[in-house]
PDB file of C-alpha atoms in Angstrom:
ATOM      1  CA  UNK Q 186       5.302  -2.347  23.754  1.00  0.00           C
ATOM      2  CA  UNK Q 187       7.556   0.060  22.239  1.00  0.00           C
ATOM      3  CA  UNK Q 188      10.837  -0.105  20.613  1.00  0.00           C
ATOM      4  CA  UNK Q 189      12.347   3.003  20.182  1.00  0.00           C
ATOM      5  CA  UNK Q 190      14.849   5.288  20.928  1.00  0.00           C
ATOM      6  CA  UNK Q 191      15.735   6.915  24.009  1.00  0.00           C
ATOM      7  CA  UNK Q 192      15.088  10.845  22.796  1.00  0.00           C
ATOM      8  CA  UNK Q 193      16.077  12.744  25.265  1.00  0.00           C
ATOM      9  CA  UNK Q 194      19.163  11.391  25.517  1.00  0.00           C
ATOM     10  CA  UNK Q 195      19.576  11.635  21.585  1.00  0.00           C
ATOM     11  CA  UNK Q 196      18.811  15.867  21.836  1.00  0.00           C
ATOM     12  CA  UNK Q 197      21.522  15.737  24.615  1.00  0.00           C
ATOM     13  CA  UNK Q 198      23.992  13.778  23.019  1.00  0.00           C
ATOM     14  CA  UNK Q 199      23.434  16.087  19.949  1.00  0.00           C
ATOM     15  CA  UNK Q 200      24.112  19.564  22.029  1.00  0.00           C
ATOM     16  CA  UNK Q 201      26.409  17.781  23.445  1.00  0.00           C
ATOM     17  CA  UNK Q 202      28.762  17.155  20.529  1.00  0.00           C
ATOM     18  CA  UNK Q 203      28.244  21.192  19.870  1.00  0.00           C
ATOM     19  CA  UNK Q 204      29.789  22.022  23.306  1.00  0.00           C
ATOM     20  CA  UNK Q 205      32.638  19.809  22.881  1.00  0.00           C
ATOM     21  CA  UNK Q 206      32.966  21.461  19.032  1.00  0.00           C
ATOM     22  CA  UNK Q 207      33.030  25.170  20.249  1.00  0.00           C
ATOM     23  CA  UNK Q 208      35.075  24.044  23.952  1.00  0.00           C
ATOM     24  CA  UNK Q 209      31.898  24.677  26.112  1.00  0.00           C
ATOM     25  CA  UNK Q 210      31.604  28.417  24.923  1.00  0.00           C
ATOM     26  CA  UNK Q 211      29.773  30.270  21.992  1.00  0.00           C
ATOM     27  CA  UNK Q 212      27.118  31.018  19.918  1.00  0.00           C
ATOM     28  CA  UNK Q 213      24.251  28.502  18.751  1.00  0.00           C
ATOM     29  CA  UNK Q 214      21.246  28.165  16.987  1.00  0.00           C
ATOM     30  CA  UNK Q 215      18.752  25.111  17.737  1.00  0.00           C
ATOM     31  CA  UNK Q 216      16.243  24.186  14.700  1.00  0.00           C
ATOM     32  CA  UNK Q 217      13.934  21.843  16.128  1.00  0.00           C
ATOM     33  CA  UNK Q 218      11.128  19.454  14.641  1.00  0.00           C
ATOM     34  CA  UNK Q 219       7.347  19.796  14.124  1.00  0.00           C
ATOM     35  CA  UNK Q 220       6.038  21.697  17.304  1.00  0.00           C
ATOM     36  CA  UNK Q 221       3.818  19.721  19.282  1.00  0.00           C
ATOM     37  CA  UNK Q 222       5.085  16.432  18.125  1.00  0.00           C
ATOM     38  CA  UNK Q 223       6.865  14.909  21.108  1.00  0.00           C
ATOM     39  CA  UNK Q 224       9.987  13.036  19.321  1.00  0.00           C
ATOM     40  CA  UNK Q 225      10.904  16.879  18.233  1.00  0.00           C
ATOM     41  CA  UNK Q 226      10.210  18.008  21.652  1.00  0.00           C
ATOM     42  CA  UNK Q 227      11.835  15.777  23.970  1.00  0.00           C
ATOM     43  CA  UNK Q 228      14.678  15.802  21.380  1.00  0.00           C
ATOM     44  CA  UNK Q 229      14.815  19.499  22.370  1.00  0.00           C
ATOM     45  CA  UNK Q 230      14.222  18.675  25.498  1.00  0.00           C
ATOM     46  CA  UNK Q 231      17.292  16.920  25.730  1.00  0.00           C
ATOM     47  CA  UNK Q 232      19.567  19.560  23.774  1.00  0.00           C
ATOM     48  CA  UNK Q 233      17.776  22.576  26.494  1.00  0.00           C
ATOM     49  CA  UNK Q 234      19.059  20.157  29.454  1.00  0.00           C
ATOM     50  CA  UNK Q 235      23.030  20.642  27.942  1.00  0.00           C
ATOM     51  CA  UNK Q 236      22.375  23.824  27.118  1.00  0.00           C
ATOM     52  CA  UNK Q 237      21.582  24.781  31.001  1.00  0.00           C
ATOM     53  CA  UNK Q 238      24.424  22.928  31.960  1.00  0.00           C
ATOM     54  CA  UNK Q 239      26.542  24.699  29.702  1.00  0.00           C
ATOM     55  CA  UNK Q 240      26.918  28.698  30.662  1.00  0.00           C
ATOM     56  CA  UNK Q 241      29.444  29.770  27.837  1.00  0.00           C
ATOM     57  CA  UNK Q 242      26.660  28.375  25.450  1.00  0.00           C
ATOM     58  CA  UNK Q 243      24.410  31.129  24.152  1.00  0.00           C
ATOM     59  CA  UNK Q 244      21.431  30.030  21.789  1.00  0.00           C
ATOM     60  CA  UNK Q 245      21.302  32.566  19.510  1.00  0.00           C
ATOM     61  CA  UNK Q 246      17.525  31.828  18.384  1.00  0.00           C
ATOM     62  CA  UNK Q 247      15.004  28.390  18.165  1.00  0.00           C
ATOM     63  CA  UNK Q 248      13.003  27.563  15.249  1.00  0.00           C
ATOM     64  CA  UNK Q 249      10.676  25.026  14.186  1.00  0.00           C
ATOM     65  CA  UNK Q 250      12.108  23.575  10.630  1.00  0.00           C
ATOM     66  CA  UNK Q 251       9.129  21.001  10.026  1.00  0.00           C
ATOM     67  CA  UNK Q 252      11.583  18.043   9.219  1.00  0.00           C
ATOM     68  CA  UNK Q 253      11.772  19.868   6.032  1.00  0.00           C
ATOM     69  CA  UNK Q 254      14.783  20.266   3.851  1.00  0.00           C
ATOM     70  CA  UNK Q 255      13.462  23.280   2.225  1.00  0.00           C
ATOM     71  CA  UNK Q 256      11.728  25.039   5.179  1.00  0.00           C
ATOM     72  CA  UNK Q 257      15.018  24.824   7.139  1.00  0.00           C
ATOM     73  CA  UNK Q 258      17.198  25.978   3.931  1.00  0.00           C
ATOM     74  CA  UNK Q 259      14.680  28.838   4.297  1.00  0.00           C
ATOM     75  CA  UNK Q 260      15.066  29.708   8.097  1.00  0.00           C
ATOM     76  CA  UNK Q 261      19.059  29.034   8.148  1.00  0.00           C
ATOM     77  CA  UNK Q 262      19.404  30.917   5.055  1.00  0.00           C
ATOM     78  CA  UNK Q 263      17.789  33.866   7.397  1.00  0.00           C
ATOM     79  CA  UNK Q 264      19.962  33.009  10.155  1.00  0.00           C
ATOM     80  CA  UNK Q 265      23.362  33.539   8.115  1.00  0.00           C
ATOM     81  CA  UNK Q 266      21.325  37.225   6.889  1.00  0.00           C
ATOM     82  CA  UNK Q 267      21.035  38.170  10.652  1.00  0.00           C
ATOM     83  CA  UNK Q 268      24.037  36.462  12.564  1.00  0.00           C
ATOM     84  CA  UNK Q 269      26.456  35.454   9.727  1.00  0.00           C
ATOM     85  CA  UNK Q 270      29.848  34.549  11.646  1.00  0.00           C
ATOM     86  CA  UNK Q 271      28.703  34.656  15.461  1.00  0.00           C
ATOM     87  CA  UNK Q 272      27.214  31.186  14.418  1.00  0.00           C
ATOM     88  CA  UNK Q 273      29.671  28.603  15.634  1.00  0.00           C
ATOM     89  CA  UNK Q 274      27.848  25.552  16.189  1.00  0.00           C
ATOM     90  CA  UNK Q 275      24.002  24.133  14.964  1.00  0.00           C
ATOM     91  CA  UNK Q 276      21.674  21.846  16.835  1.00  0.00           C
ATOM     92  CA  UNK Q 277      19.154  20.182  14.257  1.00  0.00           C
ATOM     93  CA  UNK Q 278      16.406  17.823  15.727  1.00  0.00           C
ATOM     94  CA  UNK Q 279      16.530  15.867  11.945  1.00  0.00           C
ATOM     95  CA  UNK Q 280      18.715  15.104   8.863  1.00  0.00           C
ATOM     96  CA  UNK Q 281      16.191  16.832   6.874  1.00  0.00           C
ATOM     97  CA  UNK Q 282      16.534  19.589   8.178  1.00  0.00           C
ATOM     98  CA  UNK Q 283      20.658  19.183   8.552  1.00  0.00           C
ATOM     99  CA  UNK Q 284      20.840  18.877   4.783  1.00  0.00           C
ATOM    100  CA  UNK Q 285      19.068  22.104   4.543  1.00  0.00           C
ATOM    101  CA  UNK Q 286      20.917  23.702   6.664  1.00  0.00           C
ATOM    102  CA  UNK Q 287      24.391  22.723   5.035  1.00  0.00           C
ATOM    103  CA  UNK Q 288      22.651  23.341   1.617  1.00  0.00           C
ATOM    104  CA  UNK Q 289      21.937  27.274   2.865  1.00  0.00           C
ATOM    105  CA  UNK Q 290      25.681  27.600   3.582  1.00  0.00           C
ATOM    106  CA  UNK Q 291      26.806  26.064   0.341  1.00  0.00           C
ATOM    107  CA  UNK Q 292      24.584  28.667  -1.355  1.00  0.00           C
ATOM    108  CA  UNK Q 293      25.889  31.417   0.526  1.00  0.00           C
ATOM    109  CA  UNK Q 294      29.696  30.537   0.241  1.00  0.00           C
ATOM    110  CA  UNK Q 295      30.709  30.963   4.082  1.00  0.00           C
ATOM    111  CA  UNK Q 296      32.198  27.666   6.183  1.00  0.00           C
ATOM    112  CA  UNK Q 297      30.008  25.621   7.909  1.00  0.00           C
ATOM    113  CA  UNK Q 298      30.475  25.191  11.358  1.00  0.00           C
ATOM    114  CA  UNK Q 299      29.806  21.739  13.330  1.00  0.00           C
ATOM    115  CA  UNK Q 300      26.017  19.998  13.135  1.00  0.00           C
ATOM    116  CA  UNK Q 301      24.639  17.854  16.023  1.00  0.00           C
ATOM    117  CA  UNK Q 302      21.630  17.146  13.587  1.00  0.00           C
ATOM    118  CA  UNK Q 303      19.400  14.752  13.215  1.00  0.00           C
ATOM    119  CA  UNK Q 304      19.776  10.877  12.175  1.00  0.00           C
ATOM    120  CA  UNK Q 305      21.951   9.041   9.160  1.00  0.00           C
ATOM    121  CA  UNK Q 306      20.205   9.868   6.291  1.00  0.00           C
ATOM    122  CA  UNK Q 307      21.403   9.711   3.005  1.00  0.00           C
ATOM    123  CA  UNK Q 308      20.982  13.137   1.861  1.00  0.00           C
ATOM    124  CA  UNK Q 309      22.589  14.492   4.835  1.00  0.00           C
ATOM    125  CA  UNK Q 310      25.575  11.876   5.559  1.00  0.00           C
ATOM    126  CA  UNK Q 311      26.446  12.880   1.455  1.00  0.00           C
ATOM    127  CA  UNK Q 312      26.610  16.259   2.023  1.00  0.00           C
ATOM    128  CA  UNK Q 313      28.562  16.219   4.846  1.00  0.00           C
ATOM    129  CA  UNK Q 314      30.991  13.635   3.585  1.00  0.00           C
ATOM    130  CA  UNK Q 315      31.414  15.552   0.735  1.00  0.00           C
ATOM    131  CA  UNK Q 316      31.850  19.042   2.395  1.00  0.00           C
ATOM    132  CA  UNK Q 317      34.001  17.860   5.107  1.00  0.00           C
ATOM    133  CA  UNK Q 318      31.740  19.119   7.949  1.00  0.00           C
ATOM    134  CA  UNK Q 319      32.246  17.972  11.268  1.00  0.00           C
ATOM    135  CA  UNK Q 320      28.639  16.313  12.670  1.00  0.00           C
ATOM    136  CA  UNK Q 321      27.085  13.785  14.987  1.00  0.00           C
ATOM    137  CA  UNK Q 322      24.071  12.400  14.049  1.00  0.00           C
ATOM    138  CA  UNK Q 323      21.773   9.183  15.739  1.00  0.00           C
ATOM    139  CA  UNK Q 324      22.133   6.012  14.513  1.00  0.00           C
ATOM    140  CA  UNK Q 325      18.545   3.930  13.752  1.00  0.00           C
ATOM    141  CA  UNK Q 326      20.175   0.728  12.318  1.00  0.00           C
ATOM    142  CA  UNK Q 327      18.224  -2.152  10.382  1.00  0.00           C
ATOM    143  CA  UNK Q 328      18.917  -4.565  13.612  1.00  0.00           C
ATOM    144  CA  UNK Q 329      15.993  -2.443  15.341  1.00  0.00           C
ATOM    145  CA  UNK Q 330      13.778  -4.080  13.032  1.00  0.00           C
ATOM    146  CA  UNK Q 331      15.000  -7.693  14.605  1.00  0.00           C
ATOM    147  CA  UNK Q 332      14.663  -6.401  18.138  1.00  0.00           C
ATOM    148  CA  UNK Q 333      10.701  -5.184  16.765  1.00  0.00           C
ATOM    149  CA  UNK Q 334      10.235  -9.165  15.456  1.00  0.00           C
ATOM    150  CA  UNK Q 335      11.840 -10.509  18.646  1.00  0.00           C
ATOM    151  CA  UNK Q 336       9.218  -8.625  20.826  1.00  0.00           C
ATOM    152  CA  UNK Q 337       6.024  -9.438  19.056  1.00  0.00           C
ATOM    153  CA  UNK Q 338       6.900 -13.151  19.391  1.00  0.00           C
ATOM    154  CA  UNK Q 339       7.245 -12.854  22.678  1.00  0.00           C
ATOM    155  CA  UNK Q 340       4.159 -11.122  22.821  1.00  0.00           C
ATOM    156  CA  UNK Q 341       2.208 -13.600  20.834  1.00  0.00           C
ATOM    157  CA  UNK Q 342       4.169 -16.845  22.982  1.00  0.00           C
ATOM    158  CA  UNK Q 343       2.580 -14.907  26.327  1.00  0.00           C
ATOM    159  CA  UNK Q 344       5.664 -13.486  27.779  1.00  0.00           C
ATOM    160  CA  UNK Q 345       5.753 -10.341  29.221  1.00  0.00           C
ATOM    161  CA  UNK Q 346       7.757  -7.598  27.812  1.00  0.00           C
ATOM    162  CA  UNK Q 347       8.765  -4.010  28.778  1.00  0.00           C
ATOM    163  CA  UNK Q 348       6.567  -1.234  27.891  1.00  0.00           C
ATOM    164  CA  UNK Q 349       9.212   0.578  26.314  1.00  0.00           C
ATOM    165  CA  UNK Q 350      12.532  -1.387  25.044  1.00  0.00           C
ATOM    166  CA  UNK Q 351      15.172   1.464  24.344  1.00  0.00           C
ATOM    167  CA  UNK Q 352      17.474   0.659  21.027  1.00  0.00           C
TER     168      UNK Q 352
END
C-alpha cells in the first residue's frame, strides 16, 4: 500500500492557480522535475491538462530544473535574459526549484510574478513571505505520517487496505 499524494491533481491545481493569477490569458513558463521520474511527470502531467484547457495560456518554454535550487536559478536566470517581461506567471514542479526561481529575480531586480511551485518548504515559504509574492504550493503535513502508522497496523492485524490511500 501506498500513501501518497494524488499528483496529477497537485500539477493541475498548481497551473491552475497561474490561470486564475494572469485571468485565463498570458505568458508562462513550466520548470518541471527530474525527467523520467514519474512524481515530476505526472505533476506535469497535471499542469499540461490546465494548460489545454486554457487557450489564452501560452507556455513560453519547459525545462527540467532537477529539484535543484541552483540548476533552476540557472535556467530562470536564462529565461528573464530571453523573455524578461512577457513572463507573467511560473509553474514549478518543486520548492527547490521555486526558491531558485524567486532567488534569479531577486538578483536581477525585476518583480516577480505569481508561482504555482512546488510544496511548503522552508526555503521557499521564507522567500516568498518575505518578498510578498503571490504562490500556491502543496501541502505534505506531519498527519501523513499517522495515516502511514494507521495502515501498516492494519496491514500487520490482516485487514485489507487500498493499494493506494490518497492524502
Amino acid at each position: 500500500s501506498e500513501v501518497g499524494t494524488n499528483l496529477f491533481e497537485s500539477g493541475a491545481s498548481l497551473a491552475q492557480f497561474v490561470v486564475d493569477e494572469v485571468g485565463g490569458e498570458g505568458k508562462v513558463l513550466q520548470m518541471n522535475g527530474i525527467a523520467g521520474v514519474d512524481t515530476a511527470e505526472i505533476m506535469a502531467q497535471g499542469a499540461e491538462a490546465v494548460w489545454a484547457e486554457n487557450p489564452g495560456i501560452e507556455v513560453l518554454d519547459v525545462q527540467y530544473g532537477n529539484w535543484s535550487t541552483a540548476e533552476a536559478k540557472k535556467i530562470m536566470e536564462q529565461w528573464i535574459a530571453q523573455y524578461g517581461e512577457e513572463i507573467e506567471g511560473i509553474w514549478s514542479g518543486g520548492a527547490q526549484m521555486s526558491q531558485g526561481i524567486i532567488e534569479a529575480y531577486l538578483d536581477a531586480g525585476v518583480p516577480i510574478p505569481p508561482i504555482g511551485g512546488g510544496e511548503y518548504a522552508n526555503g521557499f515559504l521564507r522567500l516568498a513571505k518575505e518578498e510578498g509574492i503571490n504562490f500556491s504550493a502543496v501541502q505534505y503535513s506531519n498527519a501523513m505520517s499517522i495515516l502511514c502508522v494507521d495502515t501498516a497496523v492494519k496491514i500487520l492485524q490482516g485487514e485489507d487496505v487500498a493499494r493506494f490511500i490518497d492524502f
